[in-house]
PDB file of N, CA and C in Angstrom:
ATOM      1  N   MET A   1     120.750 130.169  72.534  1.00 65.00           N
ATOM      2  CA  MET A   1     120.885 129.401  73.717  1.00 65.00           C
ATOM      3  C   MET A   1     120.127 130.022  74.892  1.00 65.00           C
ATOM      4  N   ALA A   2     120.122 131.305  75.007  1.00 80.00           N
ATOM      5  CA  ALA A   2     119.459 131.968  76.115  1.00 80.00           C
ATOM      6  C   ALA A   2     117.951 131.811  76.059  1.00 80.00           C
ATOM      7  N   ARG A   3     117.368 131.570  74.910  1.00 88.00           N
ATOM      8  CA  ARG A   3     115.928 131.459  74.728  1.00 88.00           C
ATOM      9  C   ARG A   3     115.498 129.986  74.506  1.00 88.00           C
ATOM     10  N   ALA A   4     116.314 129.039  74.782  1.00 89.00           N
ATOM     11  CA  ALA A   4     115.984 127.620  74.590  1.00 89.00           C
ATOM     12  C   ALA A   4     114.937 127.204  75.608  1.00 89.00           C
ATOM     13  N   THR A   5     114.117 126.245  75.206  1.00 90.00           N
ATOM     14  CA  THR A   5     113.066 125.746  76.102  1.00 90.00           C
ATOM     15  C   THR A   5     113.676 124.796  77.128  1.00 90.00           C
ATOM     16  N   TRP A   6     112.957 124.666  78.224  1.00 89.00           N
ATOM     17  CA  TRP A   6     113.416 123.766  79.310  1.00 89.00           C
ATOM     18  C   TRP A   6     113.209 122.312  78.810  1.00 89.00           C
ATOM     19  N   PRO A   7     114.177 121.428  79.045  1.00 88.00           N
ATOM     20  CA  PRO A   7     114.003 120.053  78.576  1.00 88.00           C
ATOM     21  C   PRO A   7     112.902 119.319  79.340  1.00 88.00           C
ATOM     22  N   THR A   8     112.248 118.380  78.686  1.00 90.00           N
ATOM     23  CA  THR A   8     111.192 117.593  79.334  1.00 90.00           C
ATOM     24  C   THR A   8     111.698 116.178  79.611  1.00 90.00           C
ATOM     25  N   ALA A   9     111.189 115.611  80.652  1.00 89.00           N
ATOM     26  CA  ALA A   9     111.593 114.241  81.036  1.00 89.00           C
ATOM     27  C   ALA A   9     110.729 113.238  80.329  1.00 89.00           C
ATOM     28  N   ASP A  10     111.338 112.145  79.914  1.00 89.00           N
ATOM     29  CA  ASP A  10     110.643 111.030  79.301  1.00 89.00           C
ATOM     30  C   ASP A  10     110.150 110.116  80.390  1.00 89.00           C
ATOM     31  N   GLN A  11     108.820 110.040  80.631  1.00 85.00           N
ATOM     32  CA  GLN A  11     108.265 109.268  81.750  1.00 85.00           C
ATOM     33  C   GLN A  11     108.545 107.783  81.617  1.00 85.00           C
ATOM     34  N   ALA A  12     108.730 107.273  80.409  1.00 83.00           N
ATOM     35  CA  ALA A  12     109.035 105.849  80.207  1.00 83.00           C
ATOM     36  C   ALA A  12     110.392 105.505  80.799  1.00 83.00           C
ATOM     37  N   LEU A  13     111.313 106.428  80.782  1.00 83.00           N
ATOM     38  CA  LEU A  13     112.663 106.167  81.305  1.00 83.00           C
ATOM     39  C   LEU A  13     112.729 106.332  82.835  1.00 83.00           C
ATOM     40  N   LEU A  14     111.724 106.955  83.454  1.00 80.00           N
ATOM     41  CA  LEU A  14     111.763 107.214  84.881  1.00 80.00           C
ATOM     42  C   LEU A  14     111.163 106.062  85.716  1.00 80.00           C
ATOM     43  N   THR A  15     110.450 105.155  85.105  1.00 82.00           N
ATOM     44  CA  THR A  15     109.825 104.085  85.877  1.00 82.00           C
ATOM     45  C   THR A  15     110.814 102.945  86.092  1.00 82.00           C
ATOM     46  N   GLN A  16     110.769 102.339  87.272  1.00 81.00           N
ATOM     47  CA  GLN A  16     111.615 101.183  87.572  1.00 81.00           C
ATOM     48  C   GLN A  16     110.800  99.905  87.405  1.00 81.00           C
ATOM     49  N   GLU A  17     111.410  98.920  86.800  1.00 90.00           N
ATOM     50  CA  GLU A  17     110.742  97.647  86.630  1.00 90.00           C
ATOM     51  C   GLU A  17     110.941  96.727  87.816  1.00 90.00           C
ATOM     52  N   LYS A  18     112.096  96.838  88.479  1.00 94.00           N
ATOM     53  CA  LYS A  18     112.434  96.014  89.629  1.00 94.00           C
ATOM     54  C   LYS A  18     113.109  96.862  90.694  1.00 94.00           C
ATOM     55  N   VAL A  19     112.857  96.499  91.969  1.00 95.00           N
ATOM     56  CA  VAL A  19     113.571  97.120  93.092  1.00 95.00           C
ATOM     57  C   VAL A  19     114.124  95.999  93.975  1.00 95.00           C
ATOM     58  N   THR A  20     115.129  96.313  94.753  1.00 96.00           N
ATOM     59  CA  THR A  20     115.743  95.323  95.629  1.00 96.00           C
ATOM     60  C   THR A  20     115.081  95.376  96.997  1.00 96.00           C
ATOM     61  N   CYS A  21     114.604  94.229  97.442  1.00 96.00           N
ATOM     62  CA  CYS A  21     113.980  94.102  98.762  1.00 96.00           C
ATOM     63  C   CYS A  21     114.947  93.317  99.663  1.00 96.00           C
ATOM     64  N   VAL A  22     115.207  93.812 100.826  1.00 96.00           N
ATOM     65  CA  VAL A  22     116.125  93.185 101.746  1.00 96.00           C
ATOM     66  C   VAL A  22     115.308  92.332 102.724  1.00 96.00           C
ATOM     67  N   VAL A  23     115.730  91.091 102.961  1.00 93.00           N
ATOM     68  CA  VAL A  23     115.075  90.199 103.911  1.00 93.00           C
ATOM     69  C   VAL A  23     116.016  90.022 105.090  1.00 93.00           C
ATOM     70  N   GLN A  24     115.541  90.394 106.273  1.00 93.00           N
ATOM     71  CA  GLN A  24     116.307  90.261 107.518  1.00 93.00           C
ATOM     72  C   GLN A  24     115.719  89.145 108.329  1.00 93.00           C
ATOM     73  N   VAL A  25     116.592  88.388 108.999  1.00 88.00           N
ATOM     74  CA  VAL A  25     116.152  87.381 109.975  1.00 88.00           C
ATOM     75  C   VAL A  25     116.861  87.748 111.281  1.00 88.00           C
ATOM     76  N   ASN A  26     116.105  88.082 112.298  1.00 88.00           N
ATOM     77  CA  ASN A  26     116.634  88.514 113.596  1.00 88.00           C
ATOM     78  C   ASN A  26     117.606  89.680 113.467  1.00 88.00           C
ATOM     79  N   GLY A  27     117.296  90.623 112.592  1.00 92.00           N
ATOM     80  CA  GLY A  27     118.090  91.816 112.451  1.00 92.00           C
ATOM     81  C   GLY A  27     119.312  91.704 111.562  1.00 92.00           C
ATOM     82  N   LYS A  28     119.554  90.524 111.010  1.00 91.00           N
ATOM     83  CA  LYS A  28     120.718  90.324 110.112  1.00 91.00           C
ATOM     84  C   LYS A  28     120.214  90.150 108.687  1.00 91.00           C
ATOM     85  N   VAL A  29     120.870  90.799 107.734  1.00 93.00           N
ATOM     86  CA  VAL A  29     120.479  90.687 106.344  1.00 93.00           C
ATOM     87  C   VAL A  29     120.850  89.268 105.878  1.00 93.00           C
ATOM     88  N   ARG A  30     119.844  88.536 105.416  1.00 90.00           N
ATOM     89  CA  ARG A  30     120.035  87.135 104.974  1.00 90.00           C
ATOM     90  C   ARG A  30     119.797  86.926 103.501  1.00 90.00           C
ATOM     91  N   ASP A  31     118.991  87.816 102.890  1.00 90.00           N
ATOM     92  CA  ASP A  31     118.672  87.601 101.479  1.00 90.00           C
ATOM     93  C   ASP A  31     118.280  88.933 100.862  1.00 90.00           C
ATOM     94  N   LYS A  32     118.345  89.006  99.543  1.00 94.00           N
ATOM     95  CA  LYS A  32     117.880  90.146  98.772  1.00 94.00           C
ATOM     96  C   LYS A  32     117.037  89.619  97.630  1.00 94.00           C
ATOM     97  N   LEU A  33     115.881  90.219  97.416  1.00 94.00           N
ATOM     98  CA  LEU A  33     114.951  89.810  96.353  1.00 94.00           C
ATOM     99  C   LEU A  33     114.790  90.950  95.365  1.00 94.00           C
ATOM    100  N   GLU A  34     114.634  90.622  94.108  1.00 95.00           N
ATOM    101  CA  GLU A  34     114.313  91.591  93.063  1.00 95.00           C
ATOM    102  C   GLU A  34     112.816  91.471  92.846  1.00 95.00           C
ATOM    103  N   VAL A  35     112.045  92.537  93.188  1.00 95.00           N
ATOM    104  CA  VAL A  35     110.595  92.497  93.112  1.00 95.00           C
ATOM    105  C   VAL A  35     110.054  93.709  92.347  1.00 95.00           C
ATOM    106  N   SER A  36     108.807  93.644  91.974  1.00 94.00           N
ATOM    107  CA  SER A  36     108.154  94.763  91.323  1.00 94.00           C
ATOM    108  C   SER A  36     107.888  95.866  92.330  1.00 94.00           C
ATOM    109  N   PRO A  37     107.976  97.115  91.952  1.00 92.00           N
ATOM    110  CA  PRO A  37     107.678  98.207  92.905  1.00 92.00           C
ATOM    111  C   PRO A  37     106.216  98.225  93.368  1.00 92.00           C
ATOM    112  N   GLN A  38     105.306  97.598  92.629  1.00 92.00           N
ATOM    113  CA  GLN A  38     103.894  97.589  92.983  1.00 92.00           C
ATOM    114  C   GLN A  38     103.524  96.374  93.777  1.00 92.00           C
ATOM    115  N   ILE A  39     104.436  95.570  94.275  1.00 94.00           N
ATOM    116  CA  ILE A  39     104.106  94.320  95.006  1.00 94.00           C
ATOM    117  C   ILE A  39     103.366  94.670  96.307  1.00 94.00           C
ATOM    118  N   GLY A  40     102.408  93.862  96.653  1.00 96.00           N
ATOM    119  CA  GLY A  40     101.640  94.076  97.884  1.00 96.00           C
ATOM    120  C   GLY A  40     102.361  93.480  99.081  1.00 96.00           C
ATOM    121  N   GLU A  41     101.948  93.904 100.288  1.00 96.00           N
ATOM    122  CA  GLU A  41     102.567  93.441 101.524  1.00 96.00           C
ATOM    123  C   GLU A  41     102.376  91.946 101.711  1.00 96.00           C
ATOM    124  N   ASP A  42     101.146  91.466 101.461  1.00 96.00           N
ATOM    125  CA  ASP A  42     100.877  90.017 101.682  1.00 96.00           C
ATOM    126  C   ASP A  42     101.670  89.150 100.740  1.00 96.00           C
ATOM    127  N   GLU A  43     101.741  89.535  99.480  1.00 96.00           N
ATOM    128  CA  GLU A  43     102.495  88.759  98.484  1.00 96.00           C
ATOM    129  C   GLU A  43     103.992  88.791  98.821  1.00 96.00           C
ATOM    130  N   LEU A  44     104.513  89.911  99.231  1.00 96.00           N
ATOM    131  CA  LEU A  44     105.923  90.015  99.597  1.00 96.00           C
ATOM    132  C   LEU A  44     106.233  89.204 100.827  1.00 96.00           C
ATOM    133  N   ARG A  45     105.318  89.182 101.818  1.00 94.00           N
ATOM    134  CA  ARG A  45     105.515  88.378 103.052  1.00 94.00           C
ATOM    135  C   ARG A  45     105.630  86.886 102.692  1.00 94.00           C
ATOM    136  N   GLU A  46     104.724  86.382 101.837  1.00 93.00           N
ATOM    137  CA  GLU A  46     104.743  84.990 101.484  1.00 93.00           C
ATOM    138  C   GLU A  46     105.998  84.621 100.677  1.00 93.00           C
ATOM    139  N   LEU A  47     106.408  85.510  99.773  1.00 94.00           N
ATOM    140  CA  LEU A  47     107.613  85.263  98.982  1.00 94.00           C
ATOM    141  C   LEU A  47     108.868  85.207  99.871  1.00 94.00           C
ATOM    142  N   ALA A  48     108.956  86.171 100.780  1.00 91.00           N
ATOM    143  CA  ALA A  48     110.135  86.230 101.684  1.00 91.00           C
ATOM    144  C   ALA A  48     110.161  85.039 102.668  1.00 91.00           C
ATOM    145  N   LEU A  49     109.029  84.678 103.243  1.00 88.00           N
ATOM    146  CA  LEU A  49     108.994  83.543 104.161  1.00 88.00           C
ATOM    147  C   LEU A  49     109.315  82.242 103.436  1.00 88.00           C
ATOM    148  N   GLY A  50     108.836  82.078 102.213  1.00 88.00           N
ATOM    149  CA  GLY A  50     109.113  80.890 101.448  1.00 88.00           C
ATOM    150  C   GLY A  50     110.603  80.746 101.164  1.00 88.00           C
ATOM    151  N   ARG A  51     111.240  81.821 100.717  1.00 87.00           N
ATOM    152  CA  ARG A  51     112.673  81.780 100.428  1.00 87.00           C
ATOM    153  C   ARG A  51     113.504  81.633 101.707  1.00 87.00           C
ATOM    154  N   ALA A  52     113.064  82.279 102.764  1.00 80.00           N
ATOM    155  CA  ALA A  52     113.812  82.210 104.015  1.00 80.00           C
ATOM    156  C   ALA A  52     113.767  80.812 104.594  1.00 80.00           C
ATOM    157  N   ARG A  53     112.615  80.143 104.544  1.00 78.00           N
ATOM    158  CA  ARG A  53     112.511  78.793 105.046  1.00 78.00           C
ATOM    159  C   ARG A  53     113.346  77.830 104.217  1.00 78.00           C
ATOM    160  N   ALA A  54     113.377  78.022 102.912  1.00 76.00           N
ATOM    161  CA  ALA A  54     114.154  77.164 102.045  1.00 76.00           C
ATOM    162  C   ALA A  54     115.656  77.363 102.202  1.00 76.00           C
ATOM    163  N   SER A  55     116.069  78.607 102.354  1.00 75.00           N
ATOM    164  CA  SER A  55     117.491  78.888 102.407  1.00 75.00           C
ATOM    165  C   SER A  55     118.078  79.001 103.792  1.00 75.00           C
ATOM    166  N   PHE A  56     117.302  79.456 104.733  1.00 70.00           N
ATOM    167  CA  PHE A  56     117.806  79.737 106.062  1.00 70.00           C
ATOM    168  C   PHE A  56     116.942  79.064 107.126  1.00 70.00           C
ATOM    169  N   GLY A  57     116.682  77.806 106.924  1.00 72.00           N
ATOM    170  CA  GLY A  57     115.818  77.062 107.812  1.00 72.00           C
ATOM    171  C   GLY A  57     116.212  77.060 109.247  1.00 72.00           C
ATOM    172  N   ARG A  58     117.513  77.086 109.514  1.00 69.00           N
ATOM    173  CA  ARG A  58     117.950  77.026 110.933  1.00 69.00           C
ATOM    174  C   ARG A  58     117.531  78.269 111.700  1.00 69.00           C
ATOM    175  N   TRP A  59     117.330  79.404 111.021  1.00 64.00           N
ATOM    176  CA  TRP A  59     116.875  80.597 111.715  1.00 64.00           C
ATOM    177  C   TRP A  59     115.355  80.676 111.727  1.00 64.00           C
ATOM    178  N   VAL A  60     114.735  80.252 110.631  1.00 67.00           N
ATOM    179  CA  VAL A  60     113.312  80.449 110.485  1.00 67.00           C
ATOM    180  C   VAL A  60     112.506  79.238 110.947  1.00 67.00           C
ATOM    181  N   ASP A  61     113.128  78.065 111.096  1.00 68.00           N
ATOM    182  CA  ASP A  61     112.389  76.904 111.593  1.00 68.00           C
ATOM    183  C   ASP A  61     111.978  77.087 113.039  1.00 68.00           C
ATOM    184  N   GLN A  62     112.626  78.004 113.730  1.00 69.00           N
ATOM    185  CA  GLN A  62     112.168  78.322 115.061  1.00 69.00           C
ATOM    186  C   GLN A  62     110.792  78.975 114.936  1.00 69.00           C
ATOM    187  N   ARG A  63     110.163  79.237 116.036  1.00 78.00           N
ATOM    188  CA  ARG A  63     108.826  79.848 116.010  1.00 78.00           C
ATOM    189  C   ARG A  63     108.984  81.307 115.554  1.00 78.00           C
ATOM    190  N   VAL A  64     108.341  81.673 114.482  1.00 83.00           N
ATOM    191  CA  VAL A  64     108.342  83.042 113.986  1.00 83.00           C
ATOM    192  C   VAL A  64     107.362  83.861 114.816  1.00 83.00           C
ATOM    193  N   SER A  65     107.869  84.844 115.543  1.00 87.00           N
ATOM    194  CA  SER A  65     107.001  85.629 116.406  1.00 87.00           C
ATOM    195  C   SER A  65     106.436  86.857 115.699  1.00 87.00           C
ATOM    196  N   ARG A  66     107.154  87.360 114.699  1.00 92.00           N
ATOM    197  CA  ARG A  66     106.689  88.603 114.062  1.00 92.00           C
ATOM    198  C   ARG A  66     107.304  88.703 112.682  1.00 92.00           C
ATOM    199  N   VAL A  67     106.525  89.219 111.739  1.00 92.00           N
ATOM    200  CA  VAL A  67     107.053  89.523 110.375  1.00 92.00           C
ATOM    201  C   VAL A  67     106.635  90.970 110.094  1.00 92.00           C
ATOM    202  N   ILE A  68     107.618  91.795 109.870  1.00 95.00           N
ATOM    203  CA  ILE A  68     107.382  93.210 109.564  1.00 95.00           C
ATOM    204  C   ILE A  68     107.687  93.421 108.095  1.00 95.00           C
ATOM    205  N   VAL A  69     106.695  93.951 107.371  1.00 97.00           N
ATOM    206  CA  VAL A  69     106.833  94.156 105.923  1.00 97.00           C
ATOM    207  C   VAL A  69     106.698  95.643 105.636  1.00 97.00           C
ATOM    208  N   ARG A  70     107.663  96.174 104.960  1.00 97.00           N
ATOM    209  CA  ARG A  70     107.610  97.540 104.435  1.00 97.00           C
ATOM    210  C   ARG A  70     107.841  97.455 102.960  1.00 97.00           C
ATOM    211  N   ALA A  71     106.729  97.122 102.237  1.00 94.00           N
ATOM    212  CA  ALA A  71     106.828  96.880 100.790  1.00 94.00           C
ATOM    213  C   ALA A  71     107.183  98.160 100.089  1.00 94.00           C
ATOM    214  N   PRO A  72     107.978  98.092  99.054  1.00 95.00           N
ATOM    215  CA  PRO A  72     108.657  96.949  98.487  1.00 95.00           C
ATOM    216  C   PRO A  72     110.120  96.822  98.919  1.00 95.00           C
ATOM    217  N   LYS A  73     110.517  97.479  99.985  1.00 96.00           N
ATOM    218  CA  LYS A  73     111.952  97.544 100.335  1.00 96.00           C
ATOM    219  C   LYS A  73     112.443  96.595 101.390  1.00 96.00           C
ATOM    220  N   LEU A  74     111.605  96.185 102.354  1.00 97.00           N
ATOM    221  CA  LEU A  74     112.135  95.469 103.526  1.00 97.00           C
ATOM    222  C   LEU A  74     111.122  94.457 104.062  1.00 97.00           C
ATOM    223  N   VAL A  75     111.670  93.284 104.414  1.00 96.00           N
ATOM    224  CA  VAL A  75     110.906  92.275 105.191  1.00 96.00           C
ATOM    225  C   VAL A  75     111.802  91.872 106.343  1.00 96.00           C
ATOM    226  N   SER A  76     111.313  91.991 107.560  1.00 95.00           N
ATOM    227  CA  SER A  76     112.068  91.634 108.744  1.00 95.00           C
ATOM    228  C   SER A  76     111.342  90.522 109.474  1.00 95.00           C
ATOM    229  N   ILE A  77     112.032  89.381 109.597  1.00 90.00           N
ATOM    230  CA  ILE A  77     111.445  88.206 110.262  1.00 90.00           C
ATOM    231  C   ILE A  77     112.097  88.097 111.639  1.00 90.00           C
ATOM    232  N   VAL A  78     111.249  88.065 112.687  1.00 89.00           N
ATOM    233  CA  VAL A  78     111.756  87.933 114.052  1.00 89.00           C
ATOM    234  C   VAL A  78     111.365  86.571 114.552  1.00 89.00           C
ATOM    235  N   ALA A  79     112.371  85.730 114.836  1.00 81.00           N
ATOM    236  CA  ALA A  79     112.111  84.370 115.368  1.00 81.00           C
ATOM    237  C   ALA A  79     112.351  84.373 116.859  1.00 81.00           C
ATOM    238  N   ALA A  80     111.444  83.790 117.586  1.00 76.00           N
ATOM    239  CA  ALA A  80     111.544  83.739 119.023  1.00 76.00           C
ATOM    240  C   ALA A  80     112.512  82.680 119.500  1.00 76.00           C
TER     241      ALA A  80
END
């Protein structure tokens, strides 16, 4: 036991296939998306805006003044 080798990690088990992305509208959490960890900012912005308009139109139908994307974890939509 004292001379045993250090265990090695299996890289296939360490990769995540999906991560949870939180979508906020005016600072309130309104939706959660399961996305790939390699998703780009533009693709995530379009996905979040599409779901937000379909599900939460009363908040997002207002004029959207700013969309902050921190891929792959957060999309914050600020409606004026």
